[in-house]
PDB file of C-alpha atoms in Angstrom:
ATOM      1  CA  UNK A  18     132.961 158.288 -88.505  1.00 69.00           C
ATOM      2  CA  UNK A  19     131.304 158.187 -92.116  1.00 86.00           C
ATOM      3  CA  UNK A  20     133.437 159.328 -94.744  1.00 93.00           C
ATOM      4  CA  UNK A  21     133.313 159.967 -98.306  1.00 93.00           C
ATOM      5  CA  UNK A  22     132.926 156.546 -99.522  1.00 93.00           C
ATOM      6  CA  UNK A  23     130.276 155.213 -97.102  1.00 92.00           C
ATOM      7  CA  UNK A  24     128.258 158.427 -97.586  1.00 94.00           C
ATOM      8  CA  UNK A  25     128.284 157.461-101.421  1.00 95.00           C
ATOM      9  CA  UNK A  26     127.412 154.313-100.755  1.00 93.00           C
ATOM     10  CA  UNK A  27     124.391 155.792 -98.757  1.00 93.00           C
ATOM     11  CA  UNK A  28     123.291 157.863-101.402  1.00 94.00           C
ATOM     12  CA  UNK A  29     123.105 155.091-103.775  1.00 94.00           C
ATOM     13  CA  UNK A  30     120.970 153.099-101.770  1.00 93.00           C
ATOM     14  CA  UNK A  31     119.199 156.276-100.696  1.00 94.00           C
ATOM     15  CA  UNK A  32     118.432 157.129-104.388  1.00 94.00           C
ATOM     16  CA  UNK A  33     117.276 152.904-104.518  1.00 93.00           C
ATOM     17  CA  UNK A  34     115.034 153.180-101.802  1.00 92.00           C
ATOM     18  CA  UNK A  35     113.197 156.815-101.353  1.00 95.00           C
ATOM     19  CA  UNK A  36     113.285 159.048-104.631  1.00 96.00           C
ATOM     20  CA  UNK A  37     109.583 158.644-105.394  1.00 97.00           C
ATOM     21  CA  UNK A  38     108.467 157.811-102.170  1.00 96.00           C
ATOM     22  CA  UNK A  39     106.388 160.267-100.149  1.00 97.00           C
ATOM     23  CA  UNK A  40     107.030 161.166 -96.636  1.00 97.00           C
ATOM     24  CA  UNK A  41     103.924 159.668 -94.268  1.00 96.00           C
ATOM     25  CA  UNK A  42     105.381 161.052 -90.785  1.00 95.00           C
ATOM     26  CA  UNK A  43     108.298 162.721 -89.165  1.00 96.00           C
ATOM     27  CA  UNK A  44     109.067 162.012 -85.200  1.00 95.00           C
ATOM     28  CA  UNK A  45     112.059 164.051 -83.792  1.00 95.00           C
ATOM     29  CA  UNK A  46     112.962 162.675 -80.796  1.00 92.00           C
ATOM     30  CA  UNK A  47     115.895 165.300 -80.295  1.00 91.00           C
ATOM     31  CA  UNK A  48     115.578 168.860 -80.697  1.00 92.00           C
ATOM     32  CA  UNK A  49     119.401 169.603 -81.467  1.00 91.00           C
ATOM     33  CA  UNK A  50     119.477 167.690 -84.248  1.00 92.00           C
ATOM     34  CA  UNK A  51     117.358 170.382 -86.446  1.00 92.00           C
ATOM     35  CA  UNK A  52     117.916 173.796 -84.150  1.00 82.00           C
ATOM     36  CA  UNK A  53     121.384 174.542 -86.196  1.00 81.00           C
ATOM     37  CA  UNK A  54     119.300 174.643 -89.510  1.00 81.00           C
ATOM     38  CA  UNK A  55     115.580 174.874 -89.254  1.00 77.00           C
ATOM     39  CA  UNK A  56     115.075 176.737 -85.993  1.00 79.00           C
ATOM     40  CA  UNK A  57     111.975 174.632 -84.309  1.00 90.00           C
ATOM     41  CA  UNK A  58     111.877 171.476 -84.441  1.00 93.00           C
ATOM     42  CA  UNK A  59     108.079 171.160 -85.199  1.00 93.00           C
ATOM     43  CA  UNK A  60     108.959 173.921 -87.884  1.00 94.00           C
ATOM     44  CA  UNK A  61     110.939 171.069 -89.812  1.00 96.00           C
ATOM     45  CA  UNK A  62     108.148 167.956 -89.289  1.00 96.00           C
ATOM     46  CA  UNK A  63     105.614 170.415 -91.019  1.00 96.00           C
ATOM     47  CA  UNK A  64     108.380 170.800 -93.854  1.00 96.00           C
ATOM     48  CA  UNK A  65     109.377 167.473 -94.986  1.00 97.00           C
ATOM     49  CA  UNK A  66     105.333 165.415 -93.662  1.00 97.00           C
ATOM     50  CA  UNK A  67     104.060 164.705 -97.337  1.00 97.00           C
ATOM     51  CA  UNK A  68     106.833 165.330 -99.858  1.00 98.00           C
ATOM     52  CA  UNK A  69     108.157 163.202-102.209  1.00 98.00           C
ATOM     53  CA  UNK A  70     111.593 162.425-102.705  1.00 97.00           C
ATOM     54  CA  UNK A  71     112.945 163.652-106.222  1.00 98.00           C
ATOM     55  CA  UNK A  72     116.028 162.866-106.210  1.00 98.00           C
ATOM     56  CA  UNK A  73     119.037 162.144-104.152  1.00 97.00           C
ATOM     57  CA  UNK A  74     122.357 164.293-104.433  1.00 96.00           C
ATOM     58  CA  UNK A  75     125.814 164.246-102.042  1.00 96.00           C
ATOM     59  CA  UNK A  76     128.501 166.951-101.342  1.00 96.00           C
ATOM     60  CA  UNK A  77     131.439 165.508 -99.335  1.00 94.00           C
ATOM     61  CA  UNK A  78     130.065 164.016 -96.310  1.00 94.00           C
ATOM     62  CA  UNK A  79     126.155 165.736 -96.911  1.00 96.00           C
ATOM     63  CA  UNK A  80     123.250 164.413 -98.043  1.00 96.00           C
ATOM     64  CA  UNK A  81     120.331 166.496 -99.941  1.00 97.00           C
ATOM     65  CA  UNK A  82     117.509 165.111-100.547  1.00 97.00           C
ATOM     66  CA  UNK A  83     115.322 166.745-103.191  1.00 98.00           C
ATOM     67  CA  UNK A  84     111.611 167.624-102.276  1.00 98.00           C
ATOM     68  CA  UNK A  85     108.889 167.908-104.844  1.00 97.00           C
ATOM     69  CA  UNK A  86     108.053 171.712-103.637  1.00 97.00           C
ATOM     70  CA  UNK A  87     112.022 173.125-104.734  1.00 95.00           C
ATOM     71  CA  UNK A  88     112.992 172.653-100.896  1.00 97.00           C
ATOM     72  CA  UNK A  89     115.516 169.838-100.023  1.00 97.00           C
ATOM     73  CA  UNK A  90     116.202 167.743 -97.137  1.00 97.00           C
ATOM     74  CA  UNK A  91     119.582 168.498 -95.866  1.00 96.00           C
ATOM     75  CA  UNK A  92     121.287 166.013 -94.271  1.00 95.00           C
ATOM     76  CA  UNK A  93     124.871 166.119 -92.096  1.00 93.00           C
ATOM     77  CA  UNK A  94     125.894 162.635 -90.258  1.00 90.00           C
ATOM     78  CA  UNK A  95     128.216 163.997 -88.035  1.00 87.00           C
ATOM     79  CA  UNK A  96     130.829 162.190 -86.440  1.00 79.00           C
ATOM     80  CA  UNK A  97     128.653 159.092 -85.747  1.00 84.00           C
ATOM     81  CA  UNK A  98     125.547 159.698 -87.404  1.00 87.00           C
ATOM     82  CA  UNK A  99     124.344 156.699 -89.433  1.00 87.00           C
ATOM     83  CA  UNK A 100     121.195 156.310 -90.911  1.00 89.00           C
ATOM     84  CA  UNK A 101     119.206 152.277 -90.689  1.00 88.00           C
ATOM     85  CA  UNK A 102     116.321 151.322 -93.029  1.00 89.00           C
ATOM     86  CA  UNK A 103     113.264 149.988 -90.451  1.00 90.00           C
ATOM     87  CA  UNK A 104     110.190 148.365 -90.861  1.00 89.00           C
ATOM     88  CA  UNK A 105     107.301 150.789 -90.329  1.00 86.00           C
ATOM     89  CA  UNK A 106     106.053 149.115 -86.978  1.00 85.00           C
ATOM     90  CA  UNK A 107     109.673 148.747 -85.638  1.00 86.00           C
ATOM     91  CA  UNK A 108     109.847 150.515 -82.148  1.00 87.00           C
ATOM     92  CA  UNK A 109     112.648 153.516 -82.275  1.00 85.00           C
ATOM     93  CA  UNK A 110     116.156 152.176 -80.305  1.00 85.00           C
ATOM     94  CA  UNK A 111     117.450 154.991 -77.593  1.00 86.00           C
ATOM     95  CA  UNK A 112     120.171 155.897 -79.796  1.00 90.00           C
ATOM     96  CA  UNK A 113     117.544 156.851 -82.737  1.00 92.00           C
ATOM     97  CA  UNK A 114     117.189 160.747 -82.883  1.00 93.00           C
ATOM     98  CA  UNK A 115     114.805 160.900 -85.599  1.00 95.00           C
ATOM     99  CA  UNK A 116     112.400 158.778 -87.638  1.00 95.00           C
ATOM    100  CA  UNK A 117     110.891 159.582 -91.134  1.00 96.00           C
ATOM    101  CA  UNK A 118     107.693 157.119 -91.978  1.00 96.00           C
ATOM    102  CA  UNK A 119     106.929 156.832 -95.781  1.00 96.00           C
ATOM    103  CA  UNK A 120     103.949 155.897 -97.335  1.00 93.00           C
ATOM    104  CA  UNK A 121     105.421 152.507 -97.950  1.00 91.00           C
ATOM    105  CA  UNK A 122     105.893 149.859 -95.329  1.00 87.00           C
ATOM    106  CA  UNK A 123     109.529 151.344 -94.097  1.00 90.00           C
ATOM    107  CA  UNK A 124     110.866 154.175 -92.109  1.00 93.00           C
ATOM    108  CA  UNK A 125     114.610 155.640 -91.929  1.00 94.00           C
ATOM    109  CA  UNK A 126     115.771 156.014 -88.347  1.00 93.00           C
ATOM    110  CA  UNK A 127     118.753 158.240 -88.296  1.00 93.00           C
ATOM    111  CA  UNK A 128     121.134 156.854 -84.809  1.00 92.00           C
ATOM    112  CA  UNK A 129     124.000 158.605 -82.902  1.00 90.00           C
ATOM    113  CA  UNK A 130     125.218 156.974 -79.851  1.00 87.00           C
ATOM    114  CA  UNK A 131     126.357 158.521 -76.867  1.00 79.00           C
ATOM    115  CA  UNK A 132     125.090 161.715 -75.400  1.00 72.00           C
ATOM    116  CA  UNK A 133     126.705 164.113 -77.672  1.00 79.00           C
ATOM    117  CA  UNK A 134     124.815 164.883 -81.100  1.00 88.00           C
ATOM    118  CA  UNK A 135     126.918 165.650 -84.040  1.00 89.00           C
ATOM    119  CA  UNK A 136     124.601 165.255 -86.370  1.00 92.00           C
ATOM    120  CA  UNK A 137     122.209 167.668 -88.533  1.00 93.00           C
ATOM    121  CA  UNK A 138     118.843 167.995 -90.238  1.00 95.00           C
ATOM    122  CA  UNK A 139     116.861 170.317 -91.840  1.00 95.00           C
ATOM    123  CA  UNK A 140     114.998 171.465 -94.472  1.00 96.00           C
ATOM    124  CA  UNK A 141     115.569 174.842 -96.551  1.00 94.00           C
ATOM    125  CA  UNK A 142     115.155 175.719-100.091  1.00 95.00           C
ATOM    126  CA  UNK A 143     117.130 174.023-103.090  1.00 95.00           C
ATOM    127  CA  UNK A 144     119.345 176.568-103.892  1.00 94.00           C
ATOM    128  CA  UNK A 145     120.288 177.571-100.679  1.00 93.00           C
ATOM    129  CA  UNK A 146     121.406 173.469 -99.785  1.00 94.00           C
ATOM    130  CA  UNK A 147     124.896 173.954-100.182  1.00 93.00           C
ATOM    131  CA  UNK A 148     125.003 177.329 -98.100  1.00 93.00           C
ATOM    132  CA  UNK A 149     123.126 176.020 -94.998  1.00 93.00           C
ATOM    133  CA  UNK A 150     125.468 173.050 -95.289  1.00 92.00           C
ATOM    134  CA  UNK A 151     128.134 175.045 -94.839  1.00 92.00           C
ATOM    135  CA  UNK A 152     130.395 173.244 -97.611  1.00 92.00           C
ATOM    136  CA  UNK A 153     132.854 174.740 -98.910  1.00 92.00           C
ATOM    137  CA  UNK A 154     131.569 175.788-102.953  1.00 88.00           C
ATOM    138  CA  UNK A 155     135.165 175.717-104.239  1.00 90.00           C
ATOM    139  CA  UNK A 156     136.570 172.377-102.161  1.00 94.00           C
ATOM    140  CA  UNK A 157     137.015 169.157-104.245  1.00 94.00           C
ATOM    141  CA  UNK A 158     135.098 166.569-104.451  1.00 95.00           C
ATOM    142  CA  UNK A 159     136.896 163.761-105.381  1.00 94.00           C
ATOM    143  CA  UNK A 160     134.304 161.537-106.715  1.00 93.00           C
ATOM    144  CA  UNK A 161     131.746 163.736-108.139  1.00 92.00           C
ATOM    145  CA  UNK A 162     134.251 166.132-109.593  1.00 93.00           C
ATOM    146  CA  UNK A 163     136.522 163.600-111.196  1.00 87.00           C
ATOM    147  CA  UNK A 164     139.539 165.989-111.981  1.00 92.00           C
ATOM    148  CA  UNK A 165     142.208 164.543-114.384  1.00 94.00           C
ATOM    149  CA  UNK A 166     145.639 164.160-113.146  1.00 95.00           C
ATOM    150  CA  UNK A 167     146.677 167.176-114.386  1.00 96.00           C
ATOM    151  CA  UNK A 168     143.971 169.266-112.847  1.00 95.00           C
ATOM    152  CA  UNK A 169     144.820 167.565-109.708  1.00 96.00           C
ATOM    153  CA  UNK A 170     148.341 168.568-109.739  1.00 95.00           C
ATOM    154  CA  UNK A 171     147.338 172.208-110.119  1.00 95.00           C
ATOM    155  CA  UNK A 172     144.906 172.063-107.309  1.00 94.00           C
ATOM    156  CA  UNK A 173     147.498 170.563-105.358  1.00 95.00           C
ATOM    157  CA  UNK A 174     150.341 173.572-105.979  1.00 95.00           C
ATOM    158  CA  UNK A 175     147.702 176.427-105.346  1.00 94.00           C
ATOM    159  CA  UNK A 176     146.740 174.528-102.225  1.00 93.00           C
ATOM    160  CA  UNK A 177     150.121 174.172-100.634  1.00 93.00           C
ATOM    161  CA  UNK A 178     150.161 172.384 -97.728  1.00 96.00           C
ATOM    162  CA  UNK A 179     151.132 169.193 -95.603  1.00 97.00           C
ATOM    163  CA  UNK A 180     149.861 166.213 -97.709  1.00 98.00           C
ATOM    164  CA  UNK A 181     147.436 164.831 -94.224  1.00 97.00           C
ATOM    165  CA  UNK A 182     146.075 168.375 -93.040  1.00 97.00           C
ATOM    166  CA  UNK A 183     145.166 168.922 -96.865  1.00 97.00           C
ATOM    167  CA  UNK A 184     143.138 165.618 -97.485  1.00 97.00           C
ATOM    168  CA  UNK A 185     141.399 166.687 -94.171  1.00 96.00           C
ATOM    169  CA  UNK A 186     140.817 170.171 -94.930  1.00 95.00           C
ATOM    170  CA  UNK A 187     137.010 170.403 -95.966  1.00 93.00           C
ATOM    171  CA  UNK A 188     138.017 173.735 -97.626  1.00 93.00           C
ATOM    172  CA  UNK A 189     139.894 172.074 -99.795  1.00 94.00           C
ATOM    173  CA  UNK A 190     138.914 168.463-100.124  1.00 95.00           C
ATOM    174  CA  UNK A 191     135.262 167.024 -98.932  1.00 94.00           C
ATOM    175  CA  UNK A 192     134.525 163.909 -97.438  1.00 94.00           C
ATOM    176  CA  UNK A 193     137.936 162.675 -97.013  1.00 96.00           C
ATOM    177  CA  UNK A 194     138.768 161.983 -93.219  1.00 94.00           C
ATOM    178  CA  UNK A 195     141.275 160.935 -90.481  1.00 95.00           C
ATOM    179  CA  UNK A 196     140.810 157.255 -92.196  1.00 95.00           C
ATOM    180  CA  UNK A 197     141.094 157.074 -95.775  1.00 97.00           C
ATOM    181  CA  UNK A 198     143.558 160.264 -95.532  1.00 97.00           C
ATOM    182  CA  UNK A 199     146.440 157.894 -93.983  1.00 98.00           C
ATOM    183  CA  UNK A 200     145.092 155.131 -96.540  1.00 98.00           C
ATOM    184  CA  UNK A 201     145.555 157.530 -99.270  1.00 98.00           C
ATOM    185  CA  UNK A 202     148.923 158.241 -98.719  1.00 98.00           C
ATOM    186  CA  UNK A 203     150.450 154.733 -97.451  1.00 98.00           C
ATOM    187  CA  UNK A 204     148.757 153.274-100.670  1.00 98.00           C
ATOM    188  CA  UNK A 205     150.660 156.589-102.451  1.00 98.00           C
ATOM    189  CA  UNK A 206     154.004 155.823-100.475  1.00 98.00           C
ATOM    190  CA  UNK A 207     154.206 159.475 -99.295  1.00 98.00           C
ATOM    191  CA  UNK A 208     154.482 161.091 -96.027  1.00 97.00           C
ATOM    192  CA  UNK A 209     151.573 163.191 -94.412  1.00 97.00           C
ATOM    193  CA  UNK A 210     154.040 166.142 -93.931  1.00 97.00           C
ATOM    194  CA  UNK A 211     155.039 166.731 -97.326  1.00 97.00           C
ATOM    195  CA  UNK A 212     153.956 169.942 -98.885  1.00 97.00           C
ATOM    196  CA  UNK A 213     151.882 169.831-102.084  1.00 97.00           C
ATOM    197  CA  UNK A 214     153.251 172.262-103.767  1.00 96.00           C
ATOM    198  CA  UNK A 215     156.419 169.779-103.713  1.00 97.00           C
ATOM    199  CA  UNK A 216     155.813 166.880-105.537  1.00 97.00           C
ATOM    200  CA  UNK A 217     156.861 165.577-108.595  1.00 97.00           C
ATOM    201  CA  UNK A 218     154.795 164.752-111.771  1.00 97.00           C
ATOM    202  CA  UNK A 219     155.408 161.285-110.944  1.00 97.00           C
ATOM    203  CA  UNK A 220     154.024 161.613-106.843  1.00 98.00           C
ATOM    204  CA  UNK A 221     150.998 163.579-108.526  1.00 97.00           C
ATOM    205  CA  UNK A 222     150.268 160.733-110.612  1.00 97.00           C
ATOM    206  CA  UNK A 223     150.784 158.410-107.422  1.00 98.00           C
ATOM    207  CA  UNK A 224     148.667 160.084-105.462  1.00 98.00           C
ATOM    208  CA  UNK A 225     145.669 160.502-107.690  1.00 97.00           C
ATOM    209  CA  UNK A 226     145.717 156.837-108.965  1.00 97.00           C
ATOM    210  CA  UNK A 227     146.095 156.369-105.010  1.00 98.00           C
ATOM    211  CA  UNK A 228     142.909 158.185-103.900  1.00 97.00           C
ATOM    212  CA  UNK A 229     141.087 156.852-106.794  1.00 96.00           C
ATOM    213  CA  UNK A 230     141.959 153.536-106.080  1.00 96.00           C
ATOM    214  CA  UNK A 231     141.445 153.748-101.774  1.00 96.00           C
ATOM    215  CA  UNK A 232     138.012 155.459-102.335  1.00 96.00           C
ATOM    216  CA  UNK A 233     136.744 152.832-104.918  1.00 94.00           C
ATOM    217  CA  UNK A 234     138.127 149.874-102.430  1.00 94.00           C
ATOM    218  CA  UNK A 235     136.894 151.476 -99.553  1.00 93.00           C
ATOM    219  CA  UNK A 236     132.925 152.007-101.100  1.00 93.00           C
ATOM    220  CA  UNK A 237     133.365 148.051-102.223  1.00 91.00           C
ATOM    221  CA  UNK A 238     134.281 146.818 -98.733  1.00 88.00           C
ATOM    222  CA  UNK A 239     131.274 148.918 -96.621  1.00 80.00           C
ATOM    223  CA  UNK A 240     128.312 146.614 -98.812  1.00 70.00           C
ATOM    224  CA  UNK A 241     125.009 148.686 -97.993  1.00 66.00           C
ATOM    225  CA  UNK A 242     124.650 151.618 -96.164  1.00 68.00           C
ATOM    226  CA  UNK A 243     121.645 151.256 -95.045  1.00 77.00           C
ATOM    227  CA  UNK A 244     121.443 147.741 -93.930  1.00 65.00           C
ATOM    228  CA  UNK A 245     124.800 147.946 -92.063  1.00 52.00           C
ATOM    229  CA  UNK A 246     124.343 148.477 -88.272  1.00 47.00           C
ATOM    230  CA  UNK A 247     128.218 149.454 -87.297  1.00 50.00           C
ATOM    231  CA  UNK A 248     129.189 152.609 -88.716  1.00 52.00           C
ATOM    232  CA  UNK A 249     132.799 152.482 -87.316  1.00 58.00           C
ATOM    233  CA  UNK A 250     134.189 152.108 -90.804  1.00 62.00           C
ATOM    234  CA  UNK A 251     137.932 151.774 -89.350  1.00 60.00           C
ATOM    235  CA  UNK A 252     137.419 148.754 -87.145  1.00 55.00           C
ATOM    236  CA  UNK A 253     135.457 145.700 -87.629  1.00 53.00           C
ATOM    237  CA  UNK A 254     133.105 143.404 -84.982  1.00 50.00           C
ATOM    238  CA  UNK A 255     136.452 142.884 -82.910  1.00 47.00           C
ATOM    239  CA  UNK A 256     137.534 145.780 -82.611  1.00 49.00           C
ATOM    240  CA  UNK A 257     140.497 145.290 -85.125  1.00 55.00           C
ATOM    241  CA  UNK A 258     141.426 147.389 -87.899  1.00 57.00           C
ATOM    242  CA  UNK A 259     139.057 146.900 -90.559  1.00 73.00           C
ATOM    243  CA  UNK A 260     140.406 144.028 -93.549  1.00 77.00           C
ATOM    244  CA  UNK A 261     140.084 146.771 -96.037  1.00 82.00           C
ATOM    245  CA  UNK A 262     142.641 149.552 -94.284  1.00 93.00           C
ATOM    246  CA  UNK A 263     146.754 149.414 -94.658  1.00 95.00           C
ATOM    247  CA  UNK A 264     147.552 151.851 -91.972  1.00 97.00           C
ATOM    248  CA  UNK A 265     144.719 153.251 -90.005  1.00 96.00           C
ATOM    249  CA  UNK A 266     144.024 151.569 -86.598  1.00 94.00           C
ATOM    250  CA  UNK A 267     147.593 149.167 -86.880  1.00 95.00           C
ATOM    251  CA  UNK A 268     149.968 151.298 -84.599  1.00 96.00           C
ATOM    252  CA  UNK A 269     152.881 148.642 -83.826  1.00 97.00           C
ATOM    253  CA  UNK A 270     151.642 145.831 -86.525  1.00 96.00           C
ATOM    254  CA  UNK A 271     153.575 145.388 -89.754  1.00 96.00           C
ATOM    255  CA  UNK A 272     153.318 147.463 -93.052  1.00 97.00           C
ATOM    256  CA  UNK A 273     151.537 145.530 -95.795  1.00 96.00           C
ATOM    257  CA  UNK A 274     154.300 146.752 -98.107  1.00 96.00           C
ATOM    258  CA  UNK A 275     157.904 146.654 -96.127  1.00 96.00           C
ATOM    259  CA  UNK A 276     157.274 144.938 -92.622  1.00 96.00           C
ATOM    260  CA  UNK A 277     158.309 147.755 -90.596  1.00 96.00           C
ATOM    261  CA  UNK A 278     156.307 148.728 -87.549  1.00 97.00           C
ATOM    262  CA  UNK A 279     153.651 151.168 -88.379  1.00 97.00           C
ATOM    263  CA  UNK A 280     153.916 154.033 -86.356  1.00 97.00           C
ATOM    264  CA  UNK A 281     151.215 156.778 -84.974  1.00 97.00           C
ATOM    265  CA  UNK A 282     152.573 160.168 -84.854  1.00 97.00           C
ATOM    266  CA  UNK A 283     150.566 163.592 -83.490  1.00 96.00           C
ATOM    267  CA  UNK A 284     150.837 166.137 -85.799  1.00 94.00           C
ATOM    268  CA  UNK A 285     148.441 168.908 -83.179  1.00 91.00           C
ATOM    269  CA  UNK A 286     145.865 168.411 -80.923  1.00 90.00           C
ATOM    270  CA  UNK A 287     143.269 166.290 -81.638  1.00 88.00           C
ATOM    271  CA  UNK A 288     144.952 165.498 -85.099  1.00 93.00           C
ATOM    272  CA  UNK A 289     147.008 161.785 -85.599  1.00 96.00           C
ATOM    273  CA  UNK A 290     148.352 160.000 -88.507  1.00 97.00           C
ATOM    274  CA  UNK A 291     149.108 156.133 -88.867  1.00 98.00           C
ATOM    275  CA  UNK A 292     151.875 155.614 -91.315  1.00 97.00           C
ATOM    276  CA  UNK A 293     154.906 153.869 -92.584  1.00 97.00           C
ATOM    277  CA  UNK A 294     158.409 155.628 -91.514  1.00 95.00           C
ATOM    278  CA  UNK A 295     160.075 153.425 -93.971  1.00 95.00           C
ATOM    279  CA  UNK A 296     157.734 153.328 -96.980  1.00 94.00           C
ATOM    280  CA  UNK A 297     156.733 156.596 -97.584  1.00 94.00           C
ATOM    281  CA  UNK A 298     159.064 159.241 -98.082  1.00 91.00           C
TER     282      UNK A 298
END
């Protein structure tokens, strides 16, 4: 699953790549992937076929792309959603749900594997993007927000809530996932059920540097986004927890910090966390 730092990481190269390039053709090869937010899937080839890309802009775990007519290309990556930079003549894989041509001699294929797709497309106008995305207008965004410190540590009180479900909560925070959420608060020494509101100045302090520090490590260690074929970012080629994560993925293996087994604990259905019962407190 992408999360906030590869999705940056995307849009960078994104913003590299397309802005100024027009689109040549548009082949959906799977209808769900646009029904949720353009209706017909021939509805949204018509759309985006011949626009330029203006720019390139990111909300949590979205991507809009800008169109030269005040429309924008919406796009959500889903659980497992990744997009791959083609040559023009390269032949679609069966995992690829949708290929945009441009005018230049590339194409994006966006790729989901399995049967189940989580991710969506579509494009609506500019200043509906953020509705039709359905993110949240008042969460944080930790990167393109930049709160101070202080700032945090108010949003943190109002919030008011177990550390982990409020790093997850895309109402609150977006972008930030099951991964970095545990990374976040191992790096932070501090437990995934402490409340917010509860911390001192000093675990404030911690656990801003903290996700400052895990997001900027994390957008280092995933290199391009578009050239990189795995989008698992919490294991690597093996299978093993990726070089870059403390926690996540290392059930039984020893903390980086005390040595002490790292347990994996449920906290409800469908909702784990991967931390250090003698580190963080």
């Amino acid at each position: 699953m992408l999360e906030l730092p590869e999705v940056e990481v995307l849009r960078k190269d994104l913003e590299k790549e397309v802005v100024g390039k027009k689109v040549k053709d548009v082949v959906v090869e799977t209808d769900a992937l646009v029904t949720s937010l353009h209706g017909r899937a021939k509805d949204f080839v018509t759309a985006l076929s011949g626009r330029t890309i203006e720019a390139v802009r990111r909300r949590g775990r979205v991507l809009f792309l800008d169109l030269d007519d005040a429309h924008t290309w919406l796009l959500d990556p889903g659980e497992q959603g990744y997009l791959h930079r083609q040559a023009a003549a390269e032949t679609a894989g069966a995992d690829t749900h949708l290929t945009v041509d441009f005018t230049v001699d590339y194409a994006l294929h966006l790729t989901e594997p399995g049967g189940q797709v989580s991710a969506r497309t579509g494009v609506v106008a500019a200043d509906q993007a953020l509705e039709a995305a359905e993110v949240a207008p008042d969460a944080l965004d930790p990167l393109d927000d930049n709160p101070t410190w202080m700032e945090f540590g108010r949003f943190l009180h109002a919030a008011d809530q177990p550390l982990k479900l409020l790093l997850m909560d895309p109402t609150v925070i977006a972008g930030i996932g099951p991964v970095y959420s545990d990374e976040i608060l191992w790096e932070a020494g501090l437990r995934h059920d402490r409340q917010s509101a509860s911390l001192s100045t000093q675990e404030v302090r911690r656990l801003y540097r903290a996700m400052q520090e895990v997001l900027q490590a994390a957008m280092k260690a995933a290199g391009s986004g578009l050239d990189e074929s795995d989008a698992d970012v919490s294991s690597d080629d093996d299978g093993e927890a990726a070089e870059h994560l403390h926690v996540y993925g290392r059930e039984g293996l020893p903390c980086h910090r005390c040595r002490k087994p790292i347990a994996r604990t449920r906290i409800r259905k469908g909702v784990h966390t991967f931390h250090c019962p003698q580190c963080m407190i």
